[in-house]
Amino acid sequence: MTYCVGLRLASGLVFMSDTRTNAGVDNISTYRKMHNWTVPGERSITLLSSGNLATTQALVSILDERSKAPGERQPSILAAPSIFQVARLVGDTLRELIRTYSQDGPSGDGQFSATVIVGGQIKGGEPRLFMICPEGNFIEASEDTPFLQIGETKYGRPILVRAFDAKMSFADAIKLLLVSFDSTIKANLSVGLPLDYLVHARDQFEPAFRGRIDRQDRYYKMISDGWGDALKKAFDSLPQFHLKG
Amino acid sequence: MTYCVGLRLASGLVFMSDTRTNAGVDNISTYRKMHNWTVPGERSITLLSSGNLATTQALVSILDERSKAPGERQPSILAAPSIFQVARLVGDTLRELIRTYSQDGPSGDGQFSATVIVGGQIKGGEPRLFMICPEGNFIEASEDTPFLQIGETKYGRPILVRAFDAKMSFADAIKLLLVSFDSTIKANLSVGLPLDYLVHARDQFEPAFRGRIDRQDRYYKMISDGWGDALKKAFDSLPQFHLKG
């Protein structure tokens, strides 16, 4: 499994992804699931991937190769005129890849399916955030649904629903994501550290902040330990239930 | 879907279940998923059910009929010498039911599968709590894993993992379950009010407390509204993240 989240804030976009991949529970590895393509001053595009690793690696490699020689290998996400067109391109490529692996040849135990989040900004447009389905179609984050999750989404959702605020700072957004990821990591072996994050600040066409949070990270430990205590205090602060026989 | 939880406390067992059943999203109904069989002063057995409604209703009806004329219709859960034997009996009945519906006859779109939680106490024994799989086998709650969930378990799990304490009072246990159920209800349409609860106090062979919490319940509203605020305060109390470029 996997856990990736993209947040749509008033001031930009914030992305976080875990790095654990697994085939069963006895074959786990660490892979980066966050990829960024930047043309400084012109566009910044970030992709988070979940699902079959062969499919998502192929997807990223194809997008990457095309972006390196965009003149020869159309269509490139670096030539797309809008983030919407980037999402279409990624969706078409993903759909085509899954179809190719799924038909005819030998079939394995696994599925070739994958789901990705793509977001960013191109000069002249707004920051936009999309979730792309294996079928190639996609949905966009909006004011009403300002965050998108893929992978193992359920454990970490309640805190996002309750504490997300489109006006929060980037630092608070990272803190919120760490709480959401920690709740997931504590409950599900298939989501694991280290975590990658990337901040896209509105109208700044390269990542404003990016980094990796690993097992030794002191801040993550503070959040992970502190959240348990904070939750208990929050729980104690609620009014008492009165039992009636 | 469904959400049911059984907690194993030092002082007894606490059960809670929702009442929503659905076939798709356009056909929802309210059904009790909590059933109790009591022989005052001798035994109290509680069952929570999730899965195919026809299967779980048949299961409860069979257990119920046998318990009304235990002399004639063996084996009855009211004659079983231990909660372990009750779990075996329920497991065998469940397995047999699912097998009967699944083989031969016409097949529907749905699955006949079901999972149940059974717990209680019989005089001379300890309070015990089991989760029974559709295959008829089962696992028991223990000191290390002191609660069992069935149905839509993920949204409500993080708060149980963090705030559960085997020494908590029955009132606090109900409060904890309400927070866990509220997180689930806020995220998933297939889990809904009213909620049923039942408290089995150790060595008291009939339910100590039981009740139903509906949409109008003032305490539930306080918890549901208050938890959002309490979570935000808890979140704010955590140390700030420092962004590095």
Short mmCIF file of C-alpha atoms in Angstrom, two decimals:
data_model
loop_
_atom_site.label_atom_id
_atom_site.label_comp_id
_atom_site.label_asym_id
_atom_site.label_seq_id
_atom_site.Cartn_x
_atom_site.Cartn_y
_atom_site.Cartn_z
CA MET A 1 0.00 0.00 0.00
CA THR A 2 0.89 3.65 0.10
CA TYR A 3 -0.36 6.88 1.55
CA CYS A 4 -0.13 10.19 -0.34
CA VAL A 5 -1.96 13.47 0.22
CA GLY A 6 -2.18 16.73 -1.70
CA LEU A 7 -3.58 19.83 0.05
CA ARG A 8 -4.99 22.87 -1.74
CA LEU A 9 -4.33 25.93 0.42
CA ALA A 10 -5.08 29.57 -0.31
CA SER A 11 -1.35 30.20 -0.50
CA GLY A 12 -0.40 27.17 -2.63
CA LEU A 13 -0.19 23.38 -2.62
CA VAL A 14 1.39 20.98 -0.14
CA PHE A 15 2.26 17.38 -0.97
CA MET A 16 3.33 14.46 1.20
CA SER A 17 4.00 10.80 0.39
CA ASP A 18 5.33 7.78 2.21
CA THR A 19 8.03 5.58 0.65
CA ARG A 20 7.07 2.01 1.49
CA THR A 21 6.29 -0.48 -1.24
CA ASN A 22 5.38 -4.05 -0.56
CA ALA A 23 4.54 -7.29 -2.29
CA GLY A 24 2.95 -9.15 0.58
CA VAL A 25 4.34 -8.42 4.03
CA ASP A 26 7.62 -10.27 3.53
CA ASN A 27 8.91 -8.18 0.65
CA ILE A 28 9.09 -4.49 1.48
CA SER A 29 11.23 -1.78 -0.08
CA THR A 30 11.71 1.96 -0.03
CA TYR A 31 10.91 3.97 -3.17
CA ARG A 32 10.27 7.63 -3.71
CA LYS A 33 6.65 8.19 -4.74
CA MET A 34 6.97 11.94 -5.20
CA HIS A 35 8.30 13.41 -8.44
CA ASN A 36 8.66 17.03 -9.48
CA TRP A 37 9.28 18.68 -12.85
CA THR A 38 10.26 22.32 -12.69
CA VAL A 39 10.99 24.96 -15.30
CA PRO A 40 12.16 27.76 -13.00
CA GLY A 41 9.99 30.84 -13.28
CA GLU A 42 7.55 29.09 -15.64
CA ARG A 43 6.05 25.90 -14.21
CA SER A 44 6.28 23.42 -11.38
CA ILE A 45 4.47 20.06 -11.53
CA THR A 46 4.39 17.47 -8.74
CA LEU A 47 3.18 13.90 -9.03
CA LEU A 48 2.39 11.43 -6.20
CA SER A 49 1.82 7.79 -7.10
CA SER A 50 0.16 4.76 -5.57
CA GLY A 51 -0.51 1.30 -6.92
CA ASN A 52 1.55 -1.17 -8.91
CA LEU A 53 5.20 -0.07 -8.73
CA ALA A 54 6.10 -1.25 -12.24
CA THR A 55 3.23 0.82 -13.61
CA THR A 56 4.03 3.98 -11.65
CA GLN A 57 7.75 3.73 -12.43
CA ALA A 58 6.99 3.31 -16.11
CA LEU A 59 4.62 6.28 -15.95
CA VAL A 60 7.24 8.52 -14.34
CA SER A 61 9.96 7.33 -16.72
CA ILE A 62 7.85 8.04 -19.81
CA LEU A 63 6.88 11.50 -18.54
CA ASP A 64 10.51 12.09 -17.64
CA GLU A 65 11.98 11.00 -20.98
CA ARG A 66 9.52 13.12 -22.91
CA SER A 67 10.34 16.12 -20.74
CA LYS A 68 14.04 15.81 -21.47
CA ALA A 69 13.69 16.04 -25.23
CA PRO A 70 10.33 17.72 -25.55
CA GLY A 71 11.00 18.83 -29.12
CA GLU A 72 11.27 15.29 -30.36
CA ARG A 73 9.04 13.32 -28.06
CA GLN A 74 5.62 14.89 -27.91
CA PRO A 75 3.50 15.31 -25.96
CA SER A 76 5.46 16.54 -22.95
CA ILE A 77 4.09 17.78 -19.65
CA LEU A 78 6.63 20.59 -19.97
CA ALA A 79 4.90 21.76 -23.16
CA ALA A 80 1.29 21.44 -21.91
CA PRO A 81 -0.41 24.83 -21.73
CA SER A 82 -2.24 24.22 -18.41
CA ILE A 83 -2.26 21.90 -15.40
CA PHE A 84 -5.55 20.56 -16.71
CA GLN A 85 -3.77 19.49 -19.90
CA VAL A 86 -0.97 18.00 -17.79
CA ALA A 87 -3.58 15.93 -15.95
CA ARG A 88 -5.08 14.77 -19.29
CA LEU A 89 -1.66 13.78 -20.54
CA VAL A 90 -0.79 11.88 -17.37
CA GLY A 91 -4.22 10.23 -17.41
CA ASP A 92 -3.89 9.12 -21.04
CA THR A 93 -0.39 7.76 -20.43
CA LEU A 94 -1.47 5.90 -17.29
CA ARG A 95 -4.51 4.39 -19.00
CA GLU A 96 -2.44 3.28 -21.97
CA LEU A 97 0.22 1.70 -19.76
CA ILE A 98 -2.28 -0.28 -17.71
CA ARG A 99 -4.04 -1.45 -20.86
CA THR A 100 -0.76 -2.57 -22.42
CA TYR A 101 0.28 -4.66 -19.42
CA SER A 102 -3.17 -6.07 -18.79
CA GLN A 103 -4.03 -7.49 -22.19
CA ASP A 104 -2.64 -10.48 -24.05
CA GLY A 105 0.67 -11.39 -22.34
CA PRO A 106 1.16 -13.57 -19.27
CA SER A 107 -0.89 -12.48 -16.26
CA GLY A 108 0.52 -12.28 -12.74
CA ASP A 109 -1.11 -12.44 -9.35
CA GLY A 110 -1.01 -8.68 -8.96
CA GLN A 111 -2.99 -5.93 -10.58
CA PHE A 112 -1.38 -3.36 -12.84
CA SER A 113 -3.62 -0.61 -11.55
CA ALA A 114 -2.36 2.73 -10.20
CA THR A 115 -3.77 6.05 -9.06
CA VAL A 116 -1.86 9.32 -8.98
CA ILE A 117 -2.19 12.87 -7.70
CA VAL A 118 -0.88 15.63 -9.96
CA GLY A 119 -0.72 19.28 -9.03
CA GLY A 120 1.19 22.44 -9.68
CA GLN A 121 1.04 25.74 -11.45
CA ILE A 122 1.96 27.09 -14.89
CA LYS A 123 2.59 30.80 -15.39
CA GLY A 124 -0.66 32.58 -16.19
CA GLY A 125 -2.77 29.95 -14.39
CA GLU A 126 -3.84 29.11 -10.85
CA PRO A 127 -2.35 26.36 -8.70
CA ARG A 128 -4.46 23.25 -9.41
CA LEU A 129 -4.62 19.78 -7.93
CA PHE A 130 -5.99 16.59 -9.56
CA MET A 131 -6.45 12.94 -8.67
CA ILE A 132 -6.14 10.66 -11.71
CA CYS A 133 -7.85 7.27 -11.80
CA PRO A 134 -6.46 4.14 -13.53
CA GLU A 135 -9.09 4.67 -16.25
CA GLY A 136 -7.38 7.94 -17.15
CA ASN A 137 -10.16 10.27 -16.02
CA PHE A 138 -9.66 12.61 -13.08
CA ILE A 139 -11.20 14.88 -10.47
CA GLU A 140 -10.00 18.22 -9.21
CA ALA A 141 -9.69 19.49 -5.65
CA SER A 142 -12.01 22.41 -4.95
CA GLU A 143 -12.97 24.76 -2.15
CA ASP A 144 -15.46 22.19 -0.90
CA THR A 145 -13.05 19.25 -1.19
CA PRO A 146 -9.69 20.89 -0.67
CA PHE A 147 -7.55 17.80 -0.22
CA LEU A 148 -7.03 14.57 -2.16
CA GLN A 149 -5.77 11.28 -0.73
CA ILE A 150 -4.65 8.08 -2.45
CA GLY A 151 -3.65 4.67 -1.08
CA GLU A 152 -4.47 3.80 2.52
CA THR A 153 -6.68 6.85 3.08
CA LYS A 154 -9.04 5.99 5.92
CA TYR A 155 -6.99 6.09 9.13
CA GLY A 156 -5.62 9.55 8.43
CA ARG A 157 -8.83 11.09 7.13
CA PRO A 158 -10.68 12.10 10.33
CA ILE A 159 -7.94 14.53 11.43
CA LEU A 160 -7.82 16.09 7.94
CA VAL A 161 -11.60 16.52 7.93
CA ARG A 162 -11.55 18.19 11.34
CA ALA A 163 -8.38 20.29 11.36
CA PHE A 164 -7.82 21.32 7.73
CA ASP A 165 -8.17 25.03 7.07
CA ALA A 166 -7.44 26.49 3.63
CA LYS A 167 -5.90 29.53 5.31
CA MET A 168 -3.40 27.57 7.40
CA SER A 169 0.33 28.23 6.99
CA PHE A 170 2.62 25.85 5.12
CA ALA A 171 4.24 24.87 8.43
CA ASP A 172 0.86 24.03 9.96
CA ALA A 173 -0.07 22.07 6.83
CA ILE A 174 3.06 19.92 7.17
CA LYS A 175 2.30 19.43 10.86
CA LEU A 176 -1.27 18.36 9.98
CA LEU A 177 0.00 15.93 7.36
CA LEU A 178 2.48 14.44 9.82
CA VAL A 179 -0.33 13.76 12.29
CA SER A 180 -2.41 12.17 9.51
CA PHE A 181 0.54 10.05 8.34
CA ASP A 182 1.47 9.05 11.87
CA SER A 183 -2.08 7.79 12.53
CA THR A 184 -1.83 5.71 9.36
CA ILE A 185 1.67 4.38 10.05
CA LYS A 186 0.62 3.32 13.56
CA ALA A 187 -2.27 1.28 12.13
CA ASN A 188 -0.98 -0.12 8.84
CA LEU A 189 2.31 -1.91 8.17
CA SER A 190 2.16 -1.13 4.46
CA VAL A 191 2.69 2.61 5.00
CA GLY A 192 6.12 3.58 6.31
CA LEU A 193 8.81 6.18 6.88
CA PRO A 194 10.64 8.08 5.48
CA LEU A 195 8.12 10.67 4.30
CA ASP A 196 8.73 13.14 1.46
CA TYR A 197 7.14 16.59 1.42
CA LEU A 198 7.05 19.43 -1.06
CA VAL A 199 5.53 22.91 -0.81
CA HIS A 200 4.44 24.81 -3.90
CA ALA A 201 3.92 28.49 -3.01
CA ARG A 202 1.47 30.32 -5.26
CA ASP A 203 3.18 32.15 -8.18
CA GLN A 204 6.60 30.80 -7.28
CA PHE A 205 7.46 28.42 -10.10
CA GLU A 206 9.80 26.08 -8.31
CA PRO A 207 9.37 24.17 -5.03
CA ALA A 208 9.45 26.59 -2.09
CA PHE A 209 10.35 23.84 0.36
CA ARG A 210 11.00 20.14 0.06
CA GLY A 211 12.50 17.56 2.30
CA ARG A 212 12.47 14.07 3.72
CA ILE A 213 11.48 13.04 7.24
CA ASP A 214 13.03 9.79 8.44
CA ARG A 215 12.90 7.59 11.49
CA GLN A 216 15.52 9.67 13.31
CA ASP A 217 13.74 12.98 12.73
CA ARG A 218 13.32 14.67 16.13
CA TYR A 219 10.29 16.71 15.08
CA TYR A 220 8.45 13.61 13.83
CA LYS A 221 9.12 11.90 17.16
CA MET A 222 7.73 14.91 19.02
CA ILE A 223 4.58 14.84 16.91
CA SER A 224 4.17 11.08 17.14
CA ASP A 225 4.62 10.96 20.93
CA GLY A 226 2.94 14.31 21.58
CA TRP A 227 -0.16 13.51 19.56
CA GLY A 228 -1.04 10.57 21.83
CA ASP A 229 -0.87 12.81 24.90
CA ALA A 230 -2.68 15.67 23.18
CA LEU A 231 -5.47 13.31 22.08
CA LYS A 232 -5.87 11.99 25.59
CA LYS A 233 -6.14 15.53 26.94
CA ALA A 234 -8.65 16.39 24.22
CA PHE A 235 -10.63 13.28 25.12
CA ASP A 236 -10.58 14.13 28.84
CA SER A 237 -11.79 17.65 28.08
CA LEU A 238 -15.06 16.33 26.62
CA PRO A 239 -18.07 16.13 28.95
CA GLN A 240 -18.68 12.92 30.91
CA PHE A 241 -21.25 10.34 29.78
CA HIS A 242 -23.86 9.46 32.40
CA LEU A 243 -24.82 5.81 32.49
CA LYS A 244 -28.45 4.98 33.06
CA GLY A 245 -29.35 1.39 33.90
CA MET B 1 -21.44 -1.43 5.78
CA THR B 2 -21.53 -1.44 9.54
CA TYR B 3 -19.38 -0.49 12.47
CA CYS B 4 -19.33 -2.52 15.69
CA VAL B 5 -16.80 -2.58 18.52
CA GLY B 6 -16.32 -4.73 21.60
CA LEU B 7 -14.00 -3.51 24.37
CA ARG B 8 -12.41 -5.75 26.99
CA LEU B 9 -11.96 -3.73 30.18
CA ALA B 10 -10.65 -4.84 33.56
CA SER B 11 -14.14 -4.33 34.96
CA GLY B 12 -16.09 -6.01 32.17
CA LEU B 13 -17.08 -5.70 28.50
CA VAL B 14 -18.55 -2.78 26.56
CA PHE B 15 -20.29 -3.17 23.20
CA MET B 16 -21.45 -0.64 20.64
CA SER B 17 -22.99 -1.02 17.19
CA ASP B 18 -24.52 1.23 14.56
CA THR B 19 -27.88 0.38 12.96
CA ARG B 20 -27.50 1.26 9.30
CA THR B 21 -27.82 -1.40 6.65
CA ASN B 22 -27.53 -0.66 2.97
CA ALA B 23 -27.74 -2.31 -0.42
CA GLY B 24 -26.00 0.32 -2.50
CA VAL B 25 -26.45 3.92 -1.41
CA ASP B 26 -30.09 4.19 -2.51
CA ASN B 27 -31.49 1.51 -0.27
CA ILE B 28 -30.74 2.10 3.39
CA SER B 29 -32.57 0.81 6.44
CA THR B 30 -32.25 0.70 10.19
CA TYR B 31 -31.74 -2.65 11.90
CA ARG B 32 -30.50 -3.57 15.33
CA LYS B 33 -27.14 -5.34 15.07
CA MET B 34 -26.79 -6.00 18.79
CA HIS B 35 -28.41 -9.00 20.43
CA ASN B 36 -28.26 -10.21 23.99
CA TRP B 37 -29.21 -13.47 25.66
CA THR B 38 -29.37 -13.40 29.43
CA VAL B 39 -30.07 -16.00 32.10
CA PRO B 40 -30.12 -13.72 35.14
CA GLY B 41 -27.49 -14.64 37.69
CA GLU B 42 -26.01 -17.31 35.41
CA ARG B 43 -24.92 -15.98 31.99
CA SER B 44 -25.05 -12.97 29.70
CA ILE B 45 -24.06 -13.25 26.02
CA THR B 46 -23.94 -10.36 23.56
CA LEU B 47 -23.56 -10.62 19.78
CA LEU B 48 -22.72 -7.84 17.29
CA SER B 49 -23.11 -8.57 13.59
CA SER B 50 -21.80 -7.19 10.31
CA GLY B 51 -22.16 -8.39 6.75
CA ASN B 52 -25.05 -9.77 4.73
CA LEU B 53 -28.27 -8.95 6.59
CA ALA B 54 -30.11 -12.11 5.54
CA THR B 55 -27.21 -14.17 6.90
CA THR B 56 -26.94 -12.32 10.21
CA GLN B 57 -30.70 -12.32 10.76
CA ALA B 58 -30.82 -16.05 10.07
CA LEU B 59 -27.92 -16.57 12.47
CA VAL B 60 -29.64 -14.64 15.27
CA SER B 61 -32.99 -16.35 14.63
CA ILE B 62 -31.45 -19.82 14.78
CA LEU B 63 -29.55 -19.03 17.97
CA ASP B 64 -32.73 -17.49 19.37
CA GLU B 65 -35.04 -20.39 18.53
CA ARG B 66 -32.65 -22.91 20.00
CA SER B 67 -32.37 -20.86 23.17
CA LYS B 68 -36.13 -20.83 23.66
CA ALA B 69 -36.50 -24.59 23.68
CA PRO B 70 -33.00 -25.67 24.63
CA GLY B 71 -34.16 -29.09 25.75
CA GLU B 72 -35.42 -30.02 22.33
CA ARG B 73 -33.21 -28.05 19.99
CA GLN B 74 -29.60 -28.72 20.79
CA PRO B 75 -27.08 -27.22 20.81
CA SER B 76 -28.09 -23.97 22.48
CA ILE B 77 -25.84 -21.10 23.49
CA LEU B 78 -27.76 -21.12 26.79
CA ALA B 79 -26.53 -24.64 27.46
CA ALA B 80 -22.90 -24.12 26.40
CA PRO B 81 -20.54 -24.53 29.36
CA SER B 82 -18.24 -21.60 28.45
CA ILE B 83 -18.06 -18.49 26.28
CA PHE B 84 -15.45 -20.32 24.22
CA GLN B 85 -18.05 -23.02 23.48
CA VAL B 86 -20.59 -20.30 22.67
CA ALA B 87 -18.12 -18.88 20.14
CA ARG B 88 -17.63 -22.34 18.59
CA LEU B 89 -21.36 -22.83 18.34
CA VAL B 90 -21.92 -19.42 16.75
CA GLY B 91 -18.99 -20.01 14.39
CA ASP B 92 -20.29 -23.43 13.29
CA THR B 93 -23.79 -22.04 12.73
CA LEU B 94 -22.48 -19.05 10.76
CA ARG B 95 -20.24 -21.21 8.58
CA GLU B 96 -23.07 -23.65 7.88
CA LEU B 97 -25.46 -20.84 6.96
CA ILE B 98 -23.05 -19.20 4.54
CA ARG B 99 -22.27 -22.56 2.94
CA THR B 100 -25.96 -23.33 2.52
CA TYR B 101 -26.75 -20.06 0.78
CA SER B 102 -23.58 -20.04 -1.33
CA GLN B 103 -23.77 -23.46 -2.97
CA ASP B 104 -26.07 -24.76 -5.66
CA GLY B 105 -29.09 -22.40 -5.78
CA PRO B 106 -29.38 -19.15 -7.71
CA SER B 107 -26.57 -16.68 -7.02
CA GLY B 108 -27.11 -12.97 -6.41
CA ASP B 109 -24.89 -9.96 -6.83
CA GLY B 110 -24.14 -9.83 -3.13
CA GLN B 111 -22.00 -12.00 -0.93
CA PHE B 112 -23.49 -14.05 1.86
CA SER B 113 -20.56 -13.42 4.10
CA ALA B 114 -20.78 -12.08 7.66
CA THR B 115 -18.52 -11.48 10.63
CA VAL B 116 -19.66 -11.26 14.24
CA ILE B 117 -18.36 -10.32 17.66
CA VAL B 118 -19.51 -12.47 20.58
CA GLY B 119 -18.74 -11.77 24.20
CA GLY B 120 -20.05 -12.29 27.66
CA GLN B 121 -19.60 -14.26 30.83
CA ILE B 122 -20.90 -17.51 32.25
CA LYS B 123 -20.85 -18.14 36.00
CA GLY B 124 -17.55 -19.71 37.03
CA GLY B 125 -15.70 -18.17 34.07
CA GLU B 126 -14.12 -14.87 33.11
CA PRO B 127 -15.67 -12.28 30.78
CA ARG B 128 -14.43 -13.17 27.27
CA LEU B 129 -14.69 -11.51 23.88
CA PHE B 130 -14.35 -13.16 20.44
CA MET B 131 -14.47 -12.13 16.80
CA ILE B 132 -15.87 -14.86 14.55
CA CYS B 133 -14.96 -15.06 10.87
CA PRO B 134 -17.29 -16.26 8.08
CA GLU B 135 -15.24 -19.47 7.95
CA GLY B 136 -16.39 -20.23 11.49
CA ASN B 137 -13.02 -19.86 13.20
CA PHE B 138 -12.39 -17.05 15.67
CA ILE B 139 -9.92 -14.97 17.62
CA GLU B 140 -10.11 -13.73 21.18
CA ALA B 141 -9.42 -10.27 22.58
CA SER B 142 -6.47 -10.25 24.97
CA GLU B 143 -4.48 -7.87 27.14
CA ASP B 144 -2.37 -6.94 24.12
CA THR B 145 -5.32 -6.56 21.76
CA PRO B 146 -8.10 -5.49 24.10
CA PHE B 147 -10.68 -4.42 21.53
CA LEU B 148 -12.24 -5.98 18.45
CA GLN B 149 -13.81 -4.11 15.54
CA ILE B 150 -15.89 -5.33 12.60
CA GLY B 151 -17.24 -3.57 9.51
CA GLU B 152 -15.88 -0.15 8.59
CA THR B 153 -13.04 -0.24 11.12
CA LYS B 154 -10.36 2.13 9.87
CA TYR B 155 -11.62 5.67 10.48
CA GLY B 156 -12.38 5.00 14.12
CA ARG B 157 -9.27 2.98 14.91
CA PRO B 158 -6.62 5.67 15.60
CA ILE B 159 -8.51 7.12 18.59
CA LEU B 160 -9.05 3.62 20.03
CA VAL B 161 -5.34 2.83 19.64
CA ARG B 162 -4.35 6.07 21.37
CA ALA B 163 -6.95 6.57 24.09
CA PHE B 164 -8.03 3.06 25.13
CA ASP B 165 -7.08 2.08 28.65
CA ALA B 166 -8.19 -1.23 30.14
CA LYS B 167 -8.70 0.49 33.49
CA MET B 168 -11.05 3.17 32.17
CA SER B 169 -14.57 3.49 33.61
CA PHE B 170 -17.64 2.27 31.72
CA ALA B 171 -18.69 5.91 31.21
CA ASP B 172 -15.31 6.77 29.68
CA ALA B 173 -15.48 3.67 27.50
CA ILE B 174 -18.84 4.77 26.08
CA LYS B 175 -17.43 8.26 25.53
CA LEU B 176 -14.42 6.78 23.70
CA LEU B 177 -16.68 4.64 21.52
CA LEU B 178 -18.84 7.64 20.66
CA VAL B 179 -15.76 9.55 19.46
CA SER B 180 -14.68 6.54 17.40
CA PHE B 181 -18.19 6.10 15.93
CA ASP B 182 -18.54 9.83 15.24
CA SER B 183 -15.26 9.86 13.27
CA THR B 184 -16.58 6.95 11.21
CA ILE B 185 -20.05 8.39 10.67
CA LYS B 186 -18.55 11.71 9.52
CA ALA B 187 -16.49 9.89 6.86
CA ASN B 188 -18.69 7.03 5.68
CA LEU B 189 -22.34 7.13 4.63
CA SER B 190 -22.81 3.43 5.25
CA VAL B 191 -22.44 3.79 9.03
CA GLY B 192 -25.25 5.68 10.74
CA LEU B 193 -27.17 6.57 13.88
CA PRO B 194 -28.83 5.45 16.09
CA LEU B 195 -26.15 3.60 18.05
CA ASP B 196 -26.81 0.78 20.51
CA TYR B 197 -24.62 0.19 23.54
CA LEU B 198 -24.46 -2.46 26.22
CA VAL B 199 -22.25 -2.76 29.29
CA HIS B 200 -21.47 -6.12 30.84
CA ALA B 201 -20.05 -5.62 34.35
CA ARG B 202 -17.81 -8.45 35.57
CA ASP B 203 -19.66 -11.08 37.64
CA GLN B 204 -23.01 -9.43 37.07
CA PHE B 205 -24.90 -11.83 34.86
CA GLU B 206 -27.25 -9.46 33.12
CA PRO B 207 -26.55 -6.21 31.26
CA ALA B 208 -25.52 -3.48 33.73
CA PHE B 209 -26.44 -0.71 31.28
CA ARG B 210 -27.87 -0.62 27.81
CA GLY B 211 -29.36 2.05 25.65
CA ARG B 212 -29.74 3.68 22.27
CA ILE B 213 -28.27 6.99 21.16
CA ASP B 214 -30.16 8.70 18.36
CA ARG B 215 -29.83 11.82 16.26
CA GLN B 216 -31.54 13.96 18.89
CA ASP B 217 -29.29 12.82 21.72
CA ARG B 218 -27.84 15.94 23.37
CA TYR B 219 -24.75 14.18 24.69
CA TYR B 220 -23.87 12.80 21.24
CA LYS B 221 -24.16 16.30 19.79
CA MET B 222 -21.84 17.65 22.49
CA ILE B 223 -19.27 14.96 21.70
CA SER B 224 -19.59 15.37 17.93
CA ASP B 225 -19.25 19.17 18.02
CA GLY B 226 -16.83 19.24 20.94
CA TRP B 227 -14.44 16.71 19.43
CA GLY B 228 -13.71 18.96 16.46
CA ASP B 229 -12.78 21.84 18.77
CA ALA B 230 -10.83 19.59 21.13
CA LEU B 231 -8.88 18.12 18.20
CA LYS B 232 -8.01 21.57 16.92
CA LYS B 233 -6.76 22.59 20.37
CA ALA B 234 -4.75 19.37 20.60
CA PHE B 235 -3.29 20.07 17.17
CA ASP B 236 -2.39 23.64 18.12
CA SER B 237 -0.68 22.41 21.28
CA LEU B 238 1.88 20.41 19.25
CA PRO B 239 5.21 22.10 18.50
CA GLN B 240 5.57 24.12 15.31
CA PHE B 241 7.27 22.67 12.20
CA HIS B 242 10.16 24.76 10.85
CA LEU B 243 10.37 24.90 7.09
CA LYS B 244 13.81 24.75 5.55
CA GLY B 245 14.16 25.63 1.88
#
